[in-house]
Amino acid sequence: MSPKLKDSLSEQQHKSSQFRKRIVFGLGIGISVAGAVLAGGWVFTVAMAAAVFIGAHEYFELVRSRGIAAGMTPPPRYVSRVCSVICALIPILTLYFGNMDISVTSAAFVVAMALLLQRGNPRFAQLSSTMFGLFYCGYLPCFWVKVRCGLAAPALNTRIGAGWPFLLGGQAHWTVGLVATLISFSSIIAADTYAFLGGKAIGRTPLTNISPKKTWEGAIVGLGGCIATSVILSKIFSWPSSWLSAIAFGFLNFFGSIFGDLTESMIKRDAGVKDSGSLIPGHGGILDRVDSYIFTGALVYSFVKIILPLYGV
């Protein structure tokens, strides 16, 4: 057998192995996330805190990477570790106190003082990268806690809730927060999946230099899949009550997800890495899996609390 043929077979076997790992671990993650979302409360919040802690650690490692650190001074490692812990505590404090304003403001003040009073010569780049880390990895993900656990009004018209076992909480378990989270998560998964398939099949026009593999054609297909999923699930869960609201909800989830995806791609591009980490075989790091959700939680919460009431929904 020629060396070229051996290399080709070895590459095919490697791709096949990676694909199998991606499927197996993807299913495992999906089932675990679905269980945490259905459970809600402390189960969902602790799972969120664990993901935030790992994601924050990955973010600060990216900031310290050669590609980014070559153009700026990264924060000291002890500050990065403290910030990762603080980011993980914010979801728990959000559930306990019902809001996150005080905890985030206090955390920002403590971290800023630690940076300004460090030995040596403090740099603005250290402060800006650390503050963005608190915002990106700590503040934004907490909106999912506010959505899932804070929007506790019952979704009265949900047929699934009417038949939900009493031992698992009965109909009262199916709140607006649970339904909104399930529809949003499913719509984001649909957006990513359809955008990938659409880009592979008909993608021609690059969407942005940040992520050269993304195309306008794939984005349009992803938008369609996201809206379709939102509309179908809105009919199954009977929330939101109108077609226009469901379509708007799909738009919102799509643009939040693609903005989050591109933001993480920009960070990785500057860091000069393909993945944010190697925690999940076949998938990369936590940030690689949750980037589409980071900004979307704030948009979903604003949609439910501000936009829908304006139209009497």
mmCIF file of C-alpha atoms in Angstrom:
data_model
loop_
_atom_site.group_PDB
_atom_site.id
_atom_site.type_symbol
_atom_site.label_atom_id
_atom_site.label_comp_id
_atom_site.label_asym_id
_atom_site.label_seq_id
_atom_site.Cartn_x
_atom_site.Cartn_y
_atom_site.Cartn_z
ATOM 1 C CA MET A 1 0.000 0.000 0.000
ATOM 2 C CA SER A 2 1.380 3.389 -0.973
ATOM 3 C CA PRO A 3 2.123 6.017 1.712
ATOM 4 C CA LYS A 4 -0.425 8.414 0.181
ATOM 5 C CA LEU A 5 -3.166 5.773 0.377
ATOM 6 C CA LYS A 6 -2.229 4.980 3.976
ATOM 7 C CA ASP A 7 -2.398 8.671 4.887
ATOM 8 C CA SER A 8 -5.766 8.981 3.162
ATOM 9 C CA LEU A 9 -7.205 5.968 5.007
ATOM 10 C CA SER A 10 -5.789 7.218 8.313
ATOM 11 C CA GLU A 11 -7.373 10.640 7.764
ATOM 12 C CA GLN A 12 -10.736 9.076 6.919
ATOM 13 C CA GLN A 13 -10.612 6.905 10.050
ATOM 14 C CA HIS A 14 -9.744 9.944 12.159
ATOM 15 C CA LYS A 15 -12.663 11.928 10.715
ATOM 16 C CA SER A 16 -15.007 8.995 11.271
ATOM 17 C CA SER A 17 -13.843 8.648 14.876
ATOM 18 C CA GLN A 18 -14.290 12.379 15.496
ATOM 19 C CA PHE A 19 -17.764 12.277 13.980
ATOM 20 C CA ARG A 20 -18.791 9.369 16.244
ATOM 21 C CA LYS A 21 -17.445 11.217 19.292
ATOM 22 C CA ARG A 22 -19.299 14.349 18.234
ATOM 23 C CA ILE A 23 -22.587 12.443 17.946
ATOM 24 C CA VAL A 24 -22.210 10.538 21.240
ATOM 25 C CA PHE A 25 -21.115 13.523 23.319
ATOM 26 C CA GLY A 26 -23.619 15.788 21.565
ATOM 27 C CA LEU A 27 -26.480 13.473 22.560
ATOM 28 C CA GLY A 28 -25.155 13.263 26.099
ATOM 29 C CA ILE A 29 -24.968 17.041 26.385
ATOM 30 C CA GLY A 30 -28.443 17.447 24.873
ATOM 31 C CA ILE A 31 -30.042 14.995 27.309
ATOM 32 C CA SER A 32 -28.253 16.554 30.298
ATOM 33 C CA VAL A 33 -29.261 20.090 29.301
ATOM 34 C CA ALA A 34 -32.877 19.031 28.700
ATOM 35 C CA GLY A 35 -33.000 17.438 32.156
ATOM 36 C CA ALA A 36 -31.577 20.560 33.811
ATOM 37 C CA VAL A 37 -34.035 22.822 31.964
ATOM 38 C CA LEU A 38 -37.010 20.642 32.918
ATOM 39 C CA ALA A 39 -35.875 20.465 36.546
ATOM 40 C CA GLY A 40 -35.355 24.225 36.847
ATOM 41 C CA GLY A 41 -34.582 25.836 40.206
ATOM 42 C CA TRP A 42 -31.294 24.964 41.855
ATOM 43 C CA VAL A 43 -30.579 22.103 39.438
ATOM 44 C CA PHE A 44 -30.658 24.437 36.446
ATOM 45 C CA THR A 45 -28.780 27.178 38.302
ATOM 46 C CA VAL A 46 -25.968 24.936 39.562
ATOM 47 C CA ALA A 47 -25.571 23.446 36.068
ATOM 48 C CA MET A 48 -25.411 26.994 34.699
ATOM 49 C CA ALA A 49 -22.845 27.971 37.338
ATOM 50 C CA ALA A 50 -20.632 24.987 36.428
ATOM 51 C CA ALA A 51 -20.787 25.849 32.716
ATOM 52 C CA VAL A 52 -20.068 29.516 33.477
ATOM 53 C CA PHE A 53 -17.034 28.624 35.602
ATOM 54 C CA ILE A 54 -15.509 26.464 32.856
ATOM 55 C CA GLY A 55 -16.415 29.006 30.171
ATOM 56 C CA ALA A 56 -14.824 31.844 32.154
ATOM 57 C CA HIS A 57 -11.666 29.771 32.627
ATOM 58 C CA GLU A 58 -11.531 29.158 28.860
ATOM 59 C CA TYR A 59 -12.084 32.859 28.141
ATOM 60 C CA PHE A 60 -9.215 33.994 30.351
ATOM 61 C CA GLU A 61 -6.942 31.315 28.869
ATOM 62 C CA LEU A 62 -7.781 32.724 25.434
ATOM 63 C CA VAL A 63 -6.952 36.226 26.673
ATOM 64 C CA ARG A 64 -3.597 34.924 27.888
ATOM 65 C CA SER A 65 -2.875 33.101 24.616
ATOM 66 C CA ARG A 66 0.050 34.166 22.489
ATOM 67 C CA GLY A 67 -2.112 35.697 19.754
ATOM 68 C CA ILE A 68 -3.939 38.113 22.057
ATOM 69 C CA ALA A 69 -1.216 38.617 24.683
ATOM 70 C CA ALA A 70 1.207 39.709 21.946
ATOM 71 C CA GLY A 71 -0.799 42.909 21.481
ATOM 72 C CA MET A 72 -1.795 43.606 25.084
ATOM 73 C CA THR A 73 -0.981 42.823 28.692
ATOM 74 C CA PRO A 74 -3.284 40.076 30.021
ATOM 75 C CA PRO A 75 -4.638 40.240 33.581
ATOM 76 C CA PRO A 76 -2.616 38.425 36.255
ATOM 77 C CA ARG A 77 -3.455 34.742 36.572
ATOM 78 C CA TYR A 78 -4.788 35.122 40.130
ATOM 79 C CA VAL A 79 -7.260 37.772 38.894
ATOM 80 C CA SER A 80 -8.385 35.443 36.112
ATOM 81 C CA ARG A 81 -9.029 32.664 38.625
ATOM 82 C CA VAL A 82 -10.900 34.956 40.995
ATOM 83 C CA CYS A 83 -13.033 36.228 38.092
ATOM 84 C CA SER A 84 -13.880 32.660 37.057
ATOM 85 C CA VAL A 85 -15.117 31.931 40.593
ATOM 86 C CA ILE A 86 -17.073 35.202 40.725
ATOM 87 C CA CYS A 87 -18.705 34.458 37.361
ATOM 88 C CA ALA A 88 -19.795 31.049 38.689
ATOM 89 C CA LEU A 89 -21.301 32.645 41.824
ATOM 90 C CA ILE A 90 -23.355 35.231 39.939
ATOM 91 C CA PRO A 91 -26.021 32.740 38.662
ATOM 92 C CA ILE A 92 -26.465 31.393 42.209
ATOM 93 C CA LEU A 93 -26.785 34.911 43.644
ATOM 94 C CA THR A 94 -29.218 35.783 40.859
ATOM 95 C CA LEU A 95 -31.508 32.900 41.824
ATOM 96 C CA TYR A 96 -31.223 33.649 45.542
ATOM 97 C CA PHE A 97 -31.740 37.424 45.397
ATOM 98 C CA GLY A 98 -33.875 37.594 42.257
ATOM 99 C CA ASN A 99 -31.589 40.096 40.510
ATOM 100 C CA MET A 100 -27.927 40.395 39.577
ATOM 101 C CA ASP A 101 -27.278 44.132 39.547
ATOM 102 C CA ILE A 102 -25.702 44.367 43.002
ATOM 103 C CA SER A 103 -23.596 41.219 42.648
ATOM 104 C CA VAL A 104 -22.242 42.196 39.219
ATOM 105 C CA THR A 105 -21.507 45.784 40.283
ATOM 106 C CA SER A 106 -19.775 44.642 43.474
ATOM 107 C CA ALA A 107 -17.739 42.056 41.559
ATOM 108 C CA ALA A 108 -16.642 44.652 38.994
ATOM 109 C CA PHE A 109 -15.570 47.029 41.780
ATOM 110 C CA VAL A 110 -13.544 44.362 43.624
ATOM 111 C CA VAL A 111 -11.825 43.155 40.448
ATOM 112 C CA ALA A 112 -11.049 46.713 39.300
ATOM 113 C CA MET A 113 -9.506 47.539 42.671
ATOM 114 C CA ALA A 114 -7.431 44.339 42.604
ATOM 115 C CA LEU A 115 -6.072 45.262 39.178
ATOM 116 C CA LEU A 116 -5.399 48.907 40.031
ATOM 117 C CA LEU A 117 -3.603 48.065 43.286
ATOM 118 C CA GLN A 118 -1.458 45.242 41.892
ATOM 119 C CA ARG A 119 2.297 45.457 42.014
ATOM 120 C CA GLY A 120 4.020 46.764 38.931
ATOM 121 C CA ASN A 121 2.373 48.870 36.265
ATOM 122 C CA PRO A 122 -1.401 48.291 35.820
ATOM 123 C CA ARG A 123 -2.559 48.441 32.213
ATOM 124 C CA PHE A 124 -5.903 49.501 30.760
ATOM 125 C CA ALA A 125 -5.865 46.354 28.581
ATOM 126 C CA GLN A 126 -5.947 44.262 31.755
ATOM 127 C CA LEU A 127 -8.951 46.166 33.054
ATOM 128 C CA SER A 128 -10.891 46.098 29.777
ATOM 129 C CA SER A 129 -10.336 42.380 29.088
ATOM 130 C CA THR A 130 -11.291 41.492 32.672
ATOM 131 C CA MET A 131 -14.429 43.668 32.686
ATOM 132 C CA PHE A 132 -15.516 42.155 29.385
ATOM 133 C CA GLY A 133 -14.924 38.712 30.880
ATOM 134 C CA LEU A 134 -17.266 39.524 33.780
ATOM 135 C CA PHE A 135 -19.859 40.826 31.340
ATOM 136 C CA TYR A 136 -19.494 38.033 28.765
ATOM 137 C CA CYS A 137 -19.062 35.040 31.073
ATOM 138 C CA GLY A 138 -20.849 36.217 34.233
ATOM 139 C CA TYR A 139 -23.535 38.814 33.571
ATOM 140 C CA LEU A 140 -25.031 37.684 30.250
ATOM 141 C CA PRO A 141 -25.511 33.957 31.049
ATOM 142 C CA CYS A 142 -27.445 34.896 34.207
ATOM 143 C CA PHE A 143 -30.355 36.071 32.087
ATOM 144 C CA TRP A 144 -31.116 32.385 31.469
ATOM 145 C CA VAL A 145 -31.602 31.998 35.234
ATOM 146 C CA LYS A 146 -33.952 34.981 35.169
ATOM 147 C CA VAL A 147 -35.824 33.463 32.207
ATOM 148 C CA ARG A 148 -36.091 29.859 33.419
ATOM 149 C CA CYS A 149 -36.514 30.490 37.143
ATOM 150 C CA GLY A 150 -37.745 34.080 37.318
ATOM 151 C CA LEU A 151 -40.634 33.962 34.818
ATOM 152 C CA ALA A 152 -42.763 31.833 37.129
ATOM 153 C CA ALA A 153 -46.227 32.659 35.743
ATOM 154 C CA PRO A 154 -47.947 29.406 34.713
ATOM 155 C CA ALA A 155 -48.331 28.708 30.994
ATOM 156 C CA LEU A 156 -52.010 27.875 31.411
ATOM 157 C CA ASN A 157 -52.821 26.896 27.826
ATOM 158 C CA THR A 158 -49.966 24.392 27.416
ATOM 159 C CA ARG A 159 -51.449 20.980 26.619
ATOM 160 C CA ILE A 160 -48.338 19.146 27.809
ATOM 161 C CA GLY A 161 -48.628 20.860 31.179
ATOM 162 C CA ALA A 162 -52.226 19.671 31.590
ATOM 163 C CA GLY A 163 -51.084 16.056 31.412
ATOM 164 C CA TRP A 164 -47.842 16.477 33.339
ATOM 165 C CA PRO A 165 -47.571 14.031 36.301
ATOM 166 C CA PHE A 166 -48.466 15.486 39.689
ATOM 167 C CA LEU A 167 -45.362 13.946 41.282
ATOM 168 C CA LEU A 168 -43.236 15.968 38.846
ATOM 169 C CA GLY A 169 -44.964 19.225 39.706
ATOM 170 C CA GLY A 170 -48.190 18.958 37.742
ATOM 171 C CA GLN A 171 -49.397 21.751 35.491
ATOM 172 C CA ALA A 172 -47.884 24.420 37.782
ATOM 173 C CA HIS A 173 -44.416 23.153 36.778
ATOM 174 C CA TRP A 174 -44.991 24.418 33.214
ATOM 175 C CA THR A 175 -44.262 28.087 33.590
ATOM 176 C CA VAL A 176 -43.690 30.762 30.952
ATOM 177 C CA GLY A 177 -40.007 30.570 31.825
ATOM 178 C CA LEU A 178 -39.805 26.830 31.121
ATOM 179 C CA VAL A 179 -41.691 27.101 27.827
ATOM 180 C CA ALA A 180 -39.690 30.128 26.668
ATOM 181 C CA THR A 181 -36.410 28.368 27.503
ATOM 182 C CA LEU A 182 -37.387 25.159 25.701
ATOM 183 C CA ILE A 183 -38.516 27.023 22.567
ATOM 184 C CA SER A 184 -35.440 29.256 22.593
ATOM 185 C CA PHE A 185 -32.941 26.416 23.076
ATOM 186 C CA SER A 186 -34.631 24.335 20.370
ATOM 187 C CA SER A 187 -34.706 27.300 17.968
ATOM 188 C CA ILE A 188 -30.996 27.974 18.497
ATOM 189 C CA ILE A 189 -30.157 24.314 17.840
ATOM 190 C CA ALA A 190 -32.273 24.457 14.687
ATOM 191 C CA ALA A 191 -30.570 27.676 13.563
ATOM 192 C CA ASP A 192 -27.090 26.175 13.987
ATOM 193 C CA THR A 193 -28.071 22.904 12.300
ATOM 194 C CA TYR A 194 -29.864 24.411 9.314
ATOM 195 C CA ALA A 195 -27.167 27.058 8.834
ATOM 196 C CA PHE A 196 -24.510 24.317 8.745
ATOM 197 C CA LEU A 197 -26.482 22.134 6.316
ATOM 198 C CA GLY A 198 -27.488 25.099 4.143
ATOM 199 C CA GLY A 199 -23.920 26.349 4.017
ATOM 200 C CA LYS A 200 -22.636 22.896 3.023
ATOM 201 C CA ALA A 201 -25.262 22.477 0.306
ATOM 202 C CA ILE A 202 -25.573 25.898 -1.327
ATOM 203 C CA GLY A 203 -23.148 28.202 0.520
ATOM 204 C CA ARG A 204 -21.238 30.485 -1.845
ATOM 205 C CA THR A 205 -21.107 34.022 -0.446
ATOM 206 C CA PRO A 206 -18.961 34.552 2.703
ATOM 207 C CA LEU A 207 -20.880 36.139 5.555
ATOM 208 C CA THR A 208 -17.928 37.801 7.282
ATOM 209 C CA ASN A 209 -14.153 37.636 7.495
ATOM 210 C CA ILE A 210 -14.437 36.717 11.169
ATOM 211 C CA SER A 211 -15.621 33.217 10.281
ATOM 212 C CA PRO A 212 -14.849 32.435 6.617
ATOM 213 C CA LYS A 213 -16.831 29.160 6.607
ATOM 214 C CA LYS A 214 -20.110 30.961 7.359
ATOM 215 C CA THR A 215 -22.089 32.048 4.295
ATOM 216 C CA TRP A 216 -25.089 34.259 3.602
ATOM 217 C CA GLU A 217 -26.910 31.298 2.083
ATOM 218 C CA GLY A 218 -26.341 29.218 5.200
ATOM 219 C CA ALA A 219 -27.451 32.099 7.427
ATOM 220 C CA ILE A 220 -30.701 32.507 5.470
ATOM 221 C CA VAL A 221 -31.439 28.778 5.689
ATOM 222 C CA GLY A 222 -30.613 28.899 9.412
ATOM 223 C CA LEU A 223 -32.976 31.840 9.893
ATOM 224 C CA GLY A 224 -35.761 29.935 8.157
ATOM 225 C CA GLY A 225 -35.166 26.825 10.273
ATOM 226 C CA CYS A 226 -35.079 28.895 13.457
ATOM 227 C CA ILE A 227 -38.361 30.667 12.697
ATOM 228 C CA ALA A 228 -40.060 27.423 11.609
ATOM 229 C CA THR A 229 -39.016 25.719 14.850
ATOM 230 C CA SER A 230 -40.239 28.658 16.916
ATOM 231 C CA VAL A 231 -43.626 28.682 15.170
ATOM 232 C CA ILE A 232 -44.125 24.908 15.394
ATOM 233 C CA LEU A 233 -43.222 24.771 19.091
ATOM 234 C CA SER A 234 -45.364 27.818 19.841
ATOM 235 C CA LYS A 235 -48.347 25.853 18.557
ATOM 236 C CA ILE A 236 -47.396 22.787 20.579
ATOM 237 C CA PHE A 237 -46.911 24.769 23.800
ATOM 238 C CA SER A 238 -49.597 27.397 23.028
ATOM 239 C CA TRP A 239 -47.072 30.163 23.787
ATOM 240 C CA PRO A 240 -46.670 32.831 22.530
ATOM 241 C CA SER A 241 -50.271 33.015 21.480
ATOM 242 C CA SER A 242 -49.939 34.670 18.052
ATOM 243 C CA TRP A 243 -48.113 33.743 14.845
ATOM 244 C CA LEU A 244 -46.439 37.144 14.673
ATOM 245 C CA SER A 245 -45.064 36.792 18.200
ATOM 246 C CA ALA A 246 -43.702 33.332 17.411
ATOM 247 C CA ILE A 247 -42.048 34.598 14.210
ATOM 248 C CA ALA A 248 -40.557 37.574 16.085
ATOM 249 C CA PHE A 249 -39.306 35.194 18.775
ATOM 250 C CA GLY A 250 -37.607 33.101 16.091
ATOM 251 C CA PHE A 251 -35.948 36.204 14.582
ATOM 252 C CA LEU A 252 -34.720 37.222 18.018
ATOM 253 C CA ASN A 253 -33.231 33.813 18.789
ATOM 254 C CA PHE A 254 -31.488 33.637 15.426
ATOM 255 C CA PHE A 255 -29.819 37.037 15.605
ATOM 256 C CA GLY A 256 -28.812 36.507 19.233
ATOM 257 C CA SER A 257 -27.283 33.139 18.394
ATOM 258 C CA ILE A 258 -25.351 34.257 15.306
ATOM 259 C CA PHE A 259 -24.050 37.372 17.112
ATOM 260 C CA GLY A 260 -22.821 35.204 19.992
ATOM 261 C CA ASP A 261 -21.236 32.744 17.566
ATOM 262 C CA LEU A 262 -19.375 35.482 15.703
ATOM 263 C CA THR A 263 -18.228 37.136 18.931
ATOM 264 C CA GLU A 264 -16.572 33.943 20.130
ATOM 265 C CA SER A 265 -15.122 33.352 16.655
ATOM 266 C CA MET A 266 -13.522 36.812 16.807
ATOM 267 C CA ILE A 267 -11.944 36.039 20.189
ATOM 268 C CA LYS A 268 -10.614 32.692 18.941
ATOM 269 C CA ARG A 269 -9.313 34.247 15.725
ATOM 270 C CA ASP A 270 -7.335 36.847 17.644
ATOM 271 C CA ALA A 271 -6.080 34.131 19.988
ATOM 272 C CA GLY A 272 -4.981 32.049 17.000
ATOM 273 C CA VAL A 273 -6.829 28.889 18.062
ATOM 274 C CA LYS A 274 -9.506 26.711 16.478
ATOM 275 C CA ASP A 275 -11.347 25.745 19.680
ATOM 276 C CA SER A 276 -11.735 27.464 23.033
ATOM 277 C CA GLY A 277 -10.702 24.251 24.813
ATOM 278 C CA SER A 278 -10.656 20.472 24.574
ATOM 279 C CA LEU A 279 -13.056 19.491 27.363
ATOM 280 C CA ILE A 280 -15.683 17.899 25.088
ATOM 281 C CA PRO A 281 -14.293 15.363 22.578
ATOM 282 C CA GLY A 282 -15.365 16.222 19.047
ATOM 283 C CA HIS A 283 -16.799 19.577 20.104
ATOM 284 C CA GLY A 284 -13.956 21.585 21.654
ATOM 285 C CA GLY A 285 -14.572 23.641 24.783
ATOM 286 C CA ILE A 286 -17.635 24.837 26.662
ATOM 287 C CA LEU A 287 -17.564 28.230 24.929
ATOM 288 C CA ASP A 288 -17.654 26.461 21.559
ATOM 289 C CA ARG A 289 -20.964 24.866 22.568
ATOM 290 C CA VAL A 290 -22.650 27.760 24.369
ATOM 291 C CA ASP A 291 -21.507 30.779 22.331
ATOM 292 C CA SER A 292 -24.873 30.956 20.546
ATOM 293 C CA TYR A 293 -26.707 31.180 23.880
ATOM 294 C CA ILE A 294 -24.654 33.850 25.652
ATOM 295 C CA PHE A 295 -26.360 36.957 24.224
ATOM 296 C CA THR A 296 -29.696 35.277 23.506
ATOM 297 C CA GLY A 297 -30.785 34.984 27.144
ATOM 298 C CA ALA A 298 -30.888 38.768 27.594
ATOM 299 C CA LEU A 299 -32.886 39.148 24.374
ATOM 300 C CA VAL A 300 -35.368 36.432 25.388
ATOM 301 C CA TYR A 301 -35.886 37.983 28.821
ATOM 302 C CA SER A 302 -36.435 41.432 27.316
ATOM 303 C CA PHE A 303 -38.858 39.978 24.739
ATOM 304 C CA VAL A 304 -40.996 38.279 27.389
ATOM 305 C CA LYS A 305 -40.886 41.085 29.968
ATOM 306 C CA ILE A 306 -41.061 44.147 27.698
ATOM 307 C CA ILE A 307 -42.094 43.389 24.102
ATOM 308 C CA LEU A 308 -44.949 40.914 24.647
ATOM 309 C CA PRO A 309 -46.733 43.021 27.327
ATOM 310 C CA LEU A 310 -46.714 46.017 24.944
ATOM 311 C CA TYR A 311 -48.927 44.028 22.590
ATOM 312 C CA GLY A 312 -51.072 42.519 25.319
ATOM 313 C CA VAL A 313 -49.669 39.001 24.886
#
